[in-house]
Amino acid sequence: MEIRKGIGVSPGIAIARCMVIDSKDYRIPRRSILDSQRAKEILRVRRAFAIAIKDLTDLSERKHFEEGKIKDIFAVHMRFLRDKTFRKRIMDFIDKERVTAEYAVSTILREIASHFEGIDDPYISERAADIYDIERRLLVHLLGKVKEEVEHLREEVVIMAHDLTPTQTASFNRTFVKGFATEAGGRTSHTAIISKTMGIPAVVALGDMTSGINSESIVIIDGNRGVVVIDPDEETLKQYRNYAQQVSLFVHQLDELRDKPAVTRDEVKVQLLGNIEFPEESAMVRDKGGEGIGLYRTEFLYLYGGTEPTEEDHYQAYAQAVKVFPHEPVVIRTMDLGADKLPQTIRQTPEANPVLGLRSIRYCLQNLGLFKTQLRAILRASVLGDVRVMFPLITNLQELRQAKMILRDVMEDLDEYAAPYNAKIPVGIMIETPSSALTSNYLATESDFFSIGTNDLIQYTLAVDRGNEHVSTLFSAAEPAIVRILRSVIHDAGKAGIGLSICGEVASDPEYIMLLLGMGVRTLSLAPPMIPEIKKIIRSVSIEDCNMLARRVATLDSQRQIKNLLRDAASQILPGQL
Amino acid sequence: MRPAMQFVDLAGSFKSDISVSNEVTTADAKSIMQMTMLAATCGSKLRVRARGRDAKDALEAIRELVEEKLFGEPPGEKAASVQKG
């Protein structure tokens, strides 16, 4: 039994056989096998050789490979593939070292290649390329098998990998994938996002883990505590099975709430929307009982393609999300990246202080081509449903006016092409800087709605980077300054009669729901898996109690007092669950 | 690779066990992996050993390939390398 500690990025417990995923560029992690599996792995090597020989024969029979040089290269490959001592060396390695076929192939071929590379004669050292070619040829078959296994899973597994790419996760058969554990990654890694979306437990940042692992191992992934247990003993397995049962019972109870409205005991309706990153997540929002998309982060379009997305890329992504919610609000936030995170093709010089630098709406206002492309796509998608556009990081009225002016420019462009769009598309802003929060009464006169991004608002107001472990404990929504600033923004929005929602993490924190409702919030936008739990809280409270709590919080002058009060109030509603 | 290929193909056509050694190591003449790793460049001295019923024929054929046919390099290529040298 081996217990590894990482970062839990998606809650839940998964217990299943593990499947180790190799990275795309054929850097094969060393993976041990049982004595009894050696014959199977050796057979896999034999098969890979046989298929490679057949492929090569087919290839060389084609006419355009008749030319001398290429034919020679294939002839060399063919001789290697038929070389018995070569094959034996790979098989002996499996037999002696007890490793997988792909690891043996990769290791031996690389040994040979590096031998060639070390020889001081260009004619010979260049032959290393031939060896890599042969390696690739064999691995395609060996890894192709693994890829196929992932796509055609027949039993439940947990996926273990160094890191997962979007392409890899997209190919998983989601019915059978029960959890993720990765060596790399952080809270905002792709694995974190995708596991939250799929609602399955995940632990990242585990460090070197795939090397010693047996592919038949049973693995426990505890996303609640950020722990992974490899080959658990009977006792641990039993404990975790009980624990998993309790957790799933709770989740099951919550799922029964799906079709029930989010209303308080005294019949006050609260709108629960989902935060999404990928268009596919909109279905998850609907399945969890969400009533629309309150925050559609569009950064993935810029991050995963490697190049700037085209208008069509944007449009397709938006259309896909709107299709799930044709009559409900879908709030699309325009690009919210710092210059430091942009793809290479549009990146600029590094900044000393990117958090206060050229990012988000500021970047867009200086790069109108990129900004207009996205706005055009949002406008085109606006006829498909109740699409709304939201500008991030607005600090003052002038920025809002500039952004709206550009939106009008794009509308005029579309008019010229007679392209349909919703001319009355609601335009809102994120309130996530102290500047915009303090002047929200002005901003409210020219916005159709506010969405309070508490993560950035807290960071900028308290001057705390929560990613910095030395100060992260200072990051708290229970600071009197945060409570006061929220109250003032909520007040200004109410006075102007415009929409207001909370889309930061506070909206999915059970301890803060009563306070938010008590301060007048009626729309929350949160991570889809959290919707049922928050709905349960809403259905358990009365606005009367929430109002009282909010009034008491307003009289407290320290974070500790506020935090304790909120915790006490929440534990009375959901005893034993917090 | 071409000379190695010819060498291996020729050795493979005999029943005898054939080995090739330089000062450091010995290779199975029928294995392209071992032969290429022997890394013999032009001018290296190699010792060829054959053991088996057709050992004599094998050695003769190999000697012929290396010393007389010069691995069958076409005259054009040879001329080019001479010019370069």
XYZ file of C-alpha atoms in Angstrom:
663
model
C 0.000 0.000 0.000
C 1.261 3.424 -0.899
C -0.349 6.712 0.113
C 0.403 9.840 -1.899
C -0.635 13.380 -1.087
C -1.515 15.863 -3.785
C -4.059 18.614 -4.333
C -7.702 17.577 -4.425
C -9.247 19.547 -7.279
C -12.580 17.792 -7.588
C -14.371 16.143 -4.652
C -15.540 12.557 -4.316
C -14.147 9.076 -3.813
C -13.232 6.680 -6.622
C -12.048 3.107 -6.140
C -11.113 1.206 -9.294
C -8.380 -0.482 -11.270
C -5.983 2.100 -12.625
C -5.201 2.831 -16.228
C -1.952 4.653 -16.873
C -1.977 6.963 -19.866
C 1.201 7.616 -21.752
C 2.006 10.975 -23.115
C 1.629 11.640 -26.805
C 5.260 12.173 -27.686
C 6.171 8.618 -26.753
C 8.045 9.347 -23.586
C 6.993 6.120 -21.986
C 6.869 5.993 -18.216
C 8.453 2.940 -16.665
C 5.693 0.686 -15.468
C 6.092 -2.611 -13.697
C 4.143 -5.730 -14.479
C 3.493 -8.893 -12.532
C 5.463 -12.071 -13.265
C 2.312 -13.581 -14.685
C 1.961 -10.747 -17.192
C 5.353 -11.193 -18.786
C 4.108 -13.650 -21.381
C 1.337 -11.262 -22.360
C 3.719 -8.339 -22.789
C 6.127 -10.474 -24.839
C 3.244 -11.496 -27.043
C 2.420 -7.815 -27.509
C 5.976 -7.228 -28.719
C 5.676 -10.096 -31.196
C 2.401 -8.717 -32.502
C 3.783 -5.210 -32.829
C 6.686 -6.567 -34.881
C 4.376 -8.614 -37.085
C 2.082 -5.662 -37.764
C 5.014 -3.335 -38.390
C 6.456 -5.800 -40.931
C 3.114 -6.029 -42.668
C 2.701 -2.252 -42.767
C 6.158 -1.871 -44.183
C 5.545 -4.526 -46.856
C 2.328 -2.785 -47.879
C 4.106 0.546 -47.986
C 7.070 -0.617 -50.020
C 4.781 -2.230 -52.552
C 3.309 1.114 -53.405
C 4.791 2.607 -56.563
C 6.229 5.868 -55.299
C 8.410 4.034 -52.833
C 10.257 2.352 -55.650
C 12.952 5.026 -55.662
C 16.301 3.812 -54.420
C 16.977 5.831 -51.273
C 13.567 5.467 -49.671
C 13.473 1.823 -50.555
C 16.837 1.393 -48.869
C 15.579 2.992 -45.711
C 12.602 0.696 -45.634
C 14.875 -2.230 -46.335
C 16.921 -1.350 -43.278
C 13.785 -1.065 -41.162
C 12.624 -4.391 -42.460
C 15.897 -6.058 -41.539
C 15.714 -4.651 -38.057
C 12.170 -5.871 -37.652
C 13.215 -9.328 -38.786
C 16.390 -9.356 -36.690
C 15.902 -12.074 -34.090
C 18.664 -10.874 -31.745
C 17.105 -7.428 -31.760
C 13.696 -8.763 -30.875
C 15.203 -11.034 -28.266
C 16.933 -8.117 -26.611
C 13.542 -6.425 -26.103
C 11.885 -9.585 -24.864
C 14.744 -10.362 -22.487
C 14.385 -6.882 -21.087
C 10.695 -7.468 -20.342
C 11.502 -10.806 -18.813
C 14.269 -9.525 -16.612
C 13.019 -6.066 -15.675
C 9.279 -6.838 -15.615
C 8.172 -3.819 -17.582
C 5.534 -3.200 -20.222
C 6.107 -3.899 -23.915
C 6.078 -0.212 -24.813
C 8.589 0.668 -22.134
C 10.914 -2.135 -23.253
C 10.685 -1.146 -26.920
C 11.304 2.485 -26.129
C 14.225 1.790 -23.788
C 16.060 -0.643 -26.044
C 15.579 1.407 -29.201
C 16.778 4.505 -27.419
C 19.830 2.663 -26.148
C 20.690 1.692 -29.705
C 19.997 5.179 -31.022
C 22.162 6.833 -28.391
C 24.933 4.368 -29.208
C 24.838 5.617 -32.804
C 24.630 9.226 -31.725
C 27.774 8.775 -29.668
C 29.873 7.682 -32.624
C 32.097 10.354 -34.091
C 31.195 9.722 -37.704
C 28.287 11.594 -39.212
C 27.419 8.724 -41.521
C 26.810 6.461 -38.561
C 25.520 8.963 -36.018
C 22.818 10.056 -38.411
C 21.560 6.493 -38.458
C 20.050 7.219 -35.035
C 17.141 8.795 -36.887
C 16.394 5.426 -38.486
C 16.254 3.861 -35.052
C 13.827 6.483 -33.764
C 11.746 5.794 -36.819
C 11.615 2.115 -36.049
C 10.754 2.928 -32.443
C 7.850 5.078 -33.610
C 6.703 2.379 -35.976
C 6.519 -0.175 -33.177
C 5.053 2.155 -30.577
C 2.220 3.253 -32.815
C 0.890 -0.265 -32.533
C 1.610 -0.724 -28.862
C 0.199 2.627 -27.823
C -2.561 2.529 -30.382
C -3.805 -0.399 -28.411
C -3.839 1.631 -25.205
C -5.653 4.487 -26.883
C -8.232 2.086 -28.138
C -8.569 0.617 -24.661
C -9.337 4.048 -23.278
C -11.973 4.630 -25.916
C -13.561 1.221 -25.598
C -13.482 0.686 -21.865
C -15.628 -2.106 -20.550
C -14.985 -1.668 -16.867
C -14.594 1.183 -14.449
C -11.102 2.638 -14.167
C -9.310 5.572 -12.661
C -6.942 7.361 -15.024
C -3.384 8.030 -13.904
C -1.093 10.141 -16.032
C 1.737 12.599 -15.880
C -0.658 15.230 -17.139
C -3.695 15.154 -19.372
C -4.185 17.125 -22.536
C -7.603 18.280 -23.725
C -7.365 15.857 -26.649
C -6.727 12.939 -24.333
C -9.587 13.719 -22.008
C -11.893 14.244 -24.959
C -11.301 10.663 -26.093
C -12.248 9.048 -22.781
C -15.347 6.973 -22.510
C -16.809 8.937 -19.637
C -19.126 6.185 -18.459
C -16.207 4.153 -17.201
C -13.718 6.804 -16.106
C -14.259 7.225 -12.376
C -11.411 9.481 -11.370
C -8.161 11.198 -12.318
C -4.768 11.346 -10.655
C -1.945 13.279 -12.287
C 1.675 13.904 -11.410
C 1.593 17.483 -12.665
C -1.065 20.160 -12.647
C -2.593 22.634 -10.243
C -5.981 23.956 -9.239
C -6.533 25.548 -12.597
C -5.046 22.795 -14.759
C -7.006 21.185 -17.515
C -7.442 18.040 -15.424
C -8.955 20.110 -12.605
C -11.425 21.774 -14.915
C -12.454 18.672 -16.791
C -12.872 16.572 -13.643
C -15.073 19.217 -12.061
C -17.112 19.289 -15.223
C -17.493 15.545 -15.279
C -18.184 15.604 -11.554
C -15.600 12.929 -10.808
C -12.900 13.021 -8.137
C -9.432 14.178 -9.095
C -6.122 14.730 -7.360
C -3.251 16.552 -9.080
C 0.366 17.502 -8.288
C 1.229 14.058 -6.931
C 4.815 14.070 -8.157
C 6.432 11.002 -9.671
C 3.889 8.232 -9.351
C 3.412 6.335 -12.594
C 6.902 4.841 -12.527
C 6.446 2.227 -9.838
C 2.852 1.490 -10.565
C 1.417 -1.836 -11.577
C -1.187 -1.583 -14.296
C -3.435 -3.998 -12.419
C -3.300 -1.982 -9.221
C -6.424 -0.942 -7.395
C -6.286 2.754 -6.692
C -8.340 4.948 -4.378
C -8.685 8.581 -5.386
C -9.919 10.756 -2.553
C -10.703 14.106 -4.113
C -12.004 15.495 -0.813
C -8.686 15.162 0.979
C -6.336 15.210 -2.014
C -5.056 11.723 -1.340
C -4.311 8.777 -3.641
C -3.884 5.267 -2.240
C -2.181 2.711 -4.495
C -2.774 -0.991 -3.757
C -4.735 -0.339 -0.535
C -4.851 -3.044 2.144
C -8.160 -4.678 3.125
C -8.773 -2.394 6.077
C -8.203 0.819 4.107
C -10.307 -0.462 1.247
C -13.170 -1.214 3.633
C -12.970 2.214 5.244
C -12.994 3.936 1.904
C -15.873 1.845 0.573
C -17.985 2.944 3.548
C -16.927 6.526 3.133
C -17.666 6.438 -0.606
C -21.093 5.029 0.112
C -21.923 7.872 2.470
C -20.704 10.453 -0.025
C -22.658 8.937 -2.899
C -25.779 8.696 -0.740
C -25.499 12.404 -0.039
C -24.936 13.224 -3.720
C -27.875 11.025 -4.635
C -30.121 12.867 -2.193
C -28.998 16.120 -3.743
C -29.688 14.960 -7.275
C -33.288 14.385 -6.303
C -33.511 18.147 -5.911
C -32.756 18.649 -9.584
C -36.268 19.373 -10.721
C -37.270 21.236 -7.597
C -37.087 25.033 -7.693
C -34.438 26.981 -5.792
C -36.825 28.773 -3.437
C -36.427 29.610 0.223
C -38.837 28.292 2.843
C -40.687 31.601 2.607
C -41.103 31.251 -1.173
C -38.411 33.633 -2.403
C -37.035 32.501 -5.752
C -33.267 32.362 -6.286
C -31.821 31.895 -9.757
C -28.993 29.345 -9.944
C -26.784 29.543 -13.026
C -23.641 27.659 -14.008
C -20.087 28.861 -14.603
C -18.597 27.103 -17.599
C -15.343 27.027 -19.460
C -16.033 24.562 -22.265
C -19.239 24.477 -24.319
C -19.785 20.809 -23.402
C -20.207 21.843 -19.789
C -23.555 23.487 -20.496
C -25.208 20.056 -20.535
C -23.750 19.415 -17.080
C -25.270 22.695 -15.839
C -28.677 21.573 -17.102
C -28.282 18.080 -15.622
C -27.452 19.534 -12.227
C -30.551 21.729 -12.306
C -28.963 25.016 -13.402
C -31.203 27.543 -15.134
C -28.729 28.965 -17.598
C -25.118 30.070 -17.901
C -24.133 32.945 -15.645
C -20.488 32.997 -16.659
C -19.149 31.545 -19.873
C -15.389 31.913 -19.667
C -14.057 32.080 -23.192
C -10.337 31.834 -22.462
C -10.086 28.200 -23.487
C -10.506 29.288 -27.095
C -7.247 31.221 -26.812
C -5.368 28.707 -24.698
C -5.912 25.360 -26.311
C -5.600 26.094 -30.003
C -2.107 27.568 -29.899
C -3.190 30.306 -32.264
C -5.744 33.079 -32.135
C -9.255 31.622 -32.561
C -11.225 32.515 -35.665
C -14.673 34.047 -35.593
C -16.045 30.664 -36.576
C -14.244 28.949 -33.658
C -15.921 31.409 -31.301
C -19.315 31.092 -32.948
C -19.348 27.295 -32.903
C -18.436 27.205 -29.217
C -21.111 29.726 -28.266
C -23.773 28.120 -30.436
C -23.120 24.776 -28.775
C -23.704 26.202 -25.300
C -26.764 28.209 -26.320
C -28.311 25.133 -27.915
C -28.598 23.584 -24.445
C -30.267 26.721 -23.061
C -32.273 28.212 -25.939
C -34.573 30.208 -23.657
C -32.413 30.784 -20.605
C -29.698 33.386 -20.111
C -26.221 32.609 -21.448
C -23.752 35.269 -20.290
C -20.627 35.270 -22.437
C -17.667 37.041 -20.880
C -15.208 38.490 -23.343
C -11.567 37.443 -23.256
C -10.143 37.762 -19.733
C -6.480 36.860 -20.124
C -3.318 38.581 -19.148
C -0.850 39.215 -21.935
C 1.359 36.621 -20.247
C -1.119 33.832 -20.916
C -1.837 34.517 -24.550
C -0.724 32.106 -27.271
C 2.764 32.602 -28.660
C 1.454 34.087 -31.881
C -0.094 37.113 -30.206
C 2.078 37.350 -27.113
C 3.856 40.513 -26.164
C 6.807 41.441 -24.003
C 6.723 40.175 -20.388
C 5.411 42.474 -17.685
C 6.824 43.022 -14.195
C 3.385 42.900 -12.610
C 0.907 41.128 -14.894
C -1.993 41.234 -12.397
C -1.925 45.018 -12.668
C -0.846 45.000 -16.280
C -2.176 44.789 -19.787
C -4.842 42.171 -19.405
C -8.460 41.376 -19.986
C -10.559 44.285 -21.297
C -7.458 46.514 -21.380
C -5.755 44.120 -23.754
C -8.892 43.915 -25.887
C -9.212 47.689 -26.120
C -5.660 47.875 -27.430
C -6.064 44.925 -29.792
C -9.270 45.714 -31.549
C -8.903 43.050 -34.225
C -8.929 40.275 -31.666
C -11.707 41.940 -29.659
C -13.955 42.555 -32.662
C -13.599 38.979 -33.869
C -15.002 37.755 -30.571
C -17.760 40.375 -30.405
C -18.863 39.536 -33.951
C -19.209 35.893 -33.003
C -21.131 36.735 -29.805
C -23.492 38.977 -31.753
C -24.068 36.348 -34.407
C -24.841 33.821 -31.669
C -27.210 36.307 -29.996
C -30.099 35.362 -32.292
C -29.945 31.751 -31.098
C -31.225 32.460 -27.587
C -30.950 34.812 -24.621
C -27.277 35.638 -25.139
C -25.740 38.405 -23.048
C -22.285 39.922 -23.277
C -20.144 40.807 -20.278
C -16.928 42.829 -20.088
C -14.369 41.815 -17.452
C -12.056 43.985 -15.340
C -13.862 47.257 -16.027
C -12.465 49.928 -13.698
C -14.359 53.029 -14.774
C -17.131 54.413 -16.917
C -14.817 55.440 -19.710
C -13.636 51.878 -20.270
C -17.222 50.659 -20.335
C -18.137 53.333 -22.889
C -15.171 52.449 -25.061
C -16.066 48.760 -25.025
C -19.693 49.533 -25.836
C -18.636 51.789 -28.671
C -16.640 48.969 -30.204
C -19.630 46.687 -29.800
C -21.683 49.232 -31.768
C -18.981 49.363 -34.463
C -19.199 45.609 -34.824
C -23.000 45.848 -35.047
C -22.633 48.302 -37.916
C -20.238 45.906 -39.646
C -22.808 43.157 -39.323
C -25.487 45.485 -40.671
C -23.440 45.907 -43.836
C -23.446 42.167 -44.358
C -27.101 41.998 -43.333
C -26.092 39.431 -40.741
C -28.790 38.984 -38.090
C -28.078 39.781 -34.439
C -29.921 40.945 -31.356
C -29.493 44.744 -31.383
C -30.773 44.852 -27.811
C -28.292 42.307 -26.477
C -27.907 42.956 -22.725
C -24.451 44.366 -21.936
C -23.077 43.835 -18.457
C -19.809 44.133 -16.593
C -17.848 42.209 -14.046
C -17.409 44.078 -10.789
C -14.026 42.777 -9.726
C -11.924 45.824 -8.954
C -12.320 48.146 -5.956
C -12.528 51.001 -8.467
C -15.609 49.635 -10.202
C -17.173 48.580 -6.894
C -16.750 52.067 -5.413
C -18.261 53.699 -8.488
C -20.888 51.084 -9.184
C -23.645 53.718 -8.937
C -22.226 55.412 -12.045
C -21.523 52.160 -13.867
C -25.046 50.948 -13.143
C -26.512 53.756 -15.244
C -24.867 52.385 -18.393
C -24.896 48.631 -17.704
C -27.711 46.157 -18.069
C -26.309 43.929 -15.325
C -23.467 43.398 -12.873
C -21.743 40.180 -12.040
C -19.509 40.334 -8.987
C -16.304 38.365 -9.489
C -15.384 37.883 -5.856
C -12.052 36.135 -6.481
C -10.425 39.132 -8.139
C -12.376 41.636 -6.061
C -10.993 40.121 -2.847
C -7.480 39.913 -4.277
C -7.447 43.556 -5.347
C -9.255 44.865 -2.260
C -7.195 43.005 0.325
C -3.990 43.164 -1.742
C -3.539 39.405 -1.270
C -2.418 36.861 -3.831
C -4.154 33.685 -2.771
C -1.795 31.635 -4.887
C 1.053 32.754 -2.602
C 1.243 30.294 0.266
C 2.786 32.835 2.628
C -0.203 35.162 2.513
C -3.027 32.989 1.195
C -4.585 32.650 4.673
C -5.264 36.388 4.540
C -7.552 35.839 1.568
C -11.085 35.786 2.947
C -14.515 36.889 1.830
C -15.398 37.361 5.497
C -13.237 40.475 5.828
C -15.388 43.439 6.861
C -14.029 45.356 3.848
C -15.348 42.703 1.469
C -18.737 42.517 3.157
C -19.051 46.288 2.975
C -17.972 46.515 -0.659
C -20.403 43.731 -1.659
C -23.231 45.423 0.182
C -22.601 48.691 -1.619
C -22.513 47.134 -5.087
C -25.667 45.106 -4.411
C -27.349 48.288 -3.177
C -26.350 50.288 -6.270
C -27.552 47.596 -8.648
C -30.876 47.361 -6.814
C -31.326 51.102 -6.854
C -30.691 51.270 -10.610
C -32.956 48.278 -11.161
C -30.371 46.269 -13.074
C -29.539 42.567 -12.802
C -26.991 41.385 -10.279
C -25.323 38.070 -9.784
C -22.362 36.677 -7.878
C -20.087 34.488 -9.968
C -17.029 34.079 -7.754
C -16.285 31.099 -5.569
C -18.246 32.643 -2.695
C -21.398 31.717 -4.617
C -20.618 28.020 -4.187
C -19.430 28.219 -0.577
C -22.193 26.870 1.709
C -21.131 29.205 4.496
C -21.766 32.375 2.536
C -25.128 31.646 0.940
C -27.251 33.006 3.800
C -25.226 36.209 3.971
C -25.505 36.787 0.217
C -29.264 36.207 0.247
C -29.573 38.458 3.290
C -27.740 41.231 1.456
C -30.249 40.987 -1.388
C -28.560 38.678 -3.912
C -31.082 36.627 -5.913
C -28.839 35.201 -8.658
C -25.826 32.969 -8.116
C -23.561 31.525 -10.782
C -21.370 28.627 -9.737
C -19.485 25.488 -10.733
C -22.092 22.998 -12.031
C -21.400 20.148 -9.546
C -22.066 22.520 -6.631
C -25.541 23.567 -7.821
C -27.510 20.804 -5.993
C -25.804 21.435 -2.659
C -26.372 25.172 -2.839
C -29.954 24.583 -3.876
C -30.443 22.409 -0.822
C -29.202 25.234 1.399
C -31.495 27.750 -0.275
C -34.469 25.455 0.209
C -33.608 25.088 3.889
C -33.477 28.760 4.847
C -35.908 31.645 5.104
C -35.107 35.109 3.781
C -36.150 36.426 7.164
C -33.293 34.496 8.825
C -30.862 35.510 6.085
C -31.727 39.179 6.496
C -31.190 38.951 10.205
C -27.823 37.274 9.736
C -26.727 39.921 7.235
C -27.695 42.693 9.669
C -25.678 41.058 12.435
C -22.667 40.618 10.136
C -22.793 44.331 9.340
C -22.165 45.130 12.999
C -19.048 42.959 13.308
C -15.599 44.450 12.860
C -13.352 41.401 12.405
C -12.951 38.612 9.929
C -12.842 36.028 12.689
C -16.161 37.083 14.208
C -17.872 37.172 10.824
C -16.466 33.804 9.816
C -17.589 32.172 13.072
C -21.059 33.617 12.831
C -21.488 32.420 9.240
C -20.165 28.971 10.103
C -22.530 28.610 13.057
C -25.493 29.672 10.972
C -24.604 27.244 8.172
C -24.015 24.297 10.472
C -27.504 24.801 11.922
C -29.002 24.343 8.470
C -26.867 21.424 7.356
C -25.783 19.714 10.548
C -22.820 17.433 10.154
C -22.240 18.193 6.518
C -19.824 21.056 6.684
C 23.358 1.116 -43.670
C 23.575 -0.340 -47.117
C 26.877 -2.190 -46.627
C 25.644 -3.546 -43.320
C 22.482 -4.729 -45.028
C 24.432 -6.518 -47.717
C 26.705 -8.047 -45.157
C 23.817 -9.290 -43.035
C 21.899 -10.593 -46.040
C 24.915 -12.486 -47.275
C 25.700 -13.949 -43.851
C 22.068 -14.917 -43.475
C 22.235 -17.029 -46.606
C 24.638 -19.455 -44.890
C 23.872 -22.041 -42.270
C 27.065 -21.470 -40.288
C 27.256 -19.235 -37.233
C 29.198 -16.205 -38.357
C 30.628 -13.572 -36.067
C 32.480 -10.339 -36.690
C 34.772 -8.739 -34.144
C 36.773 -5.580 -33.757
C 39.124 -4.915 -30.856
C 36.263 -4.203 -28.488
C 33.322 -6.399 -29.270
C 31.901 -9.271 -31.249
C 28.716 -9.180 -33.307
C 26.463 -11.781 -34.838
C 26.896 -11.274 -38.597
C 23.252 -12.148 -39.169
C 21.920 -9.430 -36.869
C 21.630 -5.995 -38.406
C 21.357 -4.508 -34.934
C 24.639 -5.950 -33.774
C 26.394 -5.317 -37.064
C 25.398 -1.670 -37.234
C 26.371 -1.208 -33.617
C 29.801 -2.549 -34.400
C 30.126 0.733 -36.218
C 32.771 -0.208 -38.719
C 33.747 2.683 -40.897
C 35.974 2.648 -43.912
C 39.404 1.353 -43.024
C 38.443 -0.455 -39.786
C 39.972 -3.855 -39.247
C 37.481 -6.637 -38.650
C 37.918 -10.326 -37.904
C 35.289 -12.653 -39.354
C 34.770 -16.100 -37.862
C 32.498 -18.812 -39.195
C 31.627 -22.134 -37.630
C 29.499 -24.730 -39.413
C 29.213 -26.939 -42.433
C 29.398 -24.124 -45.012
C 31.873 -22.051 -43.012
C 34.490 -22.036 -45.737
C 32.060 -20.875 -48.434
C 30.700 -18.249 -46.104
C 34.105 -16.762 -45.380
C 34.999 -16.764 -49.048
C 31.745 -15.043 -50.011
C 32.198 -12.406 -47.319
C 35.795 -11.760 -48.341
C 34.617 -11.335 -51.906
C 31.898 -8.849 -50.888
C 34.243 -6.740 -48.811
C 37.470 -6.885 -50.783
C 36.453 -7.369 -54.420
C 32.914 -6.106 -54.878
C 33.474 -3.261 -52.410
C 29.875 -3.736 -51.279
C 28.768 -3.284 -54.877
C 28.913 0.521 -54.693
C 27.990 1.718 -58.171
C 30.915 3.277 -60.054
C 29.215 6.692 -60.198
C 29.061 7.007 -56.422
C 32.559 5.749 -56.039
C 33.858 8.319 -58.487
C 32.092 11.006 -56.549
C 33.675 9.973 -53.290
C 37.087 9.843 -54.886
C 36.664 13.358 -56.202
C 35.588 14.602 -52.827
C 38.422 12.913 -51.035
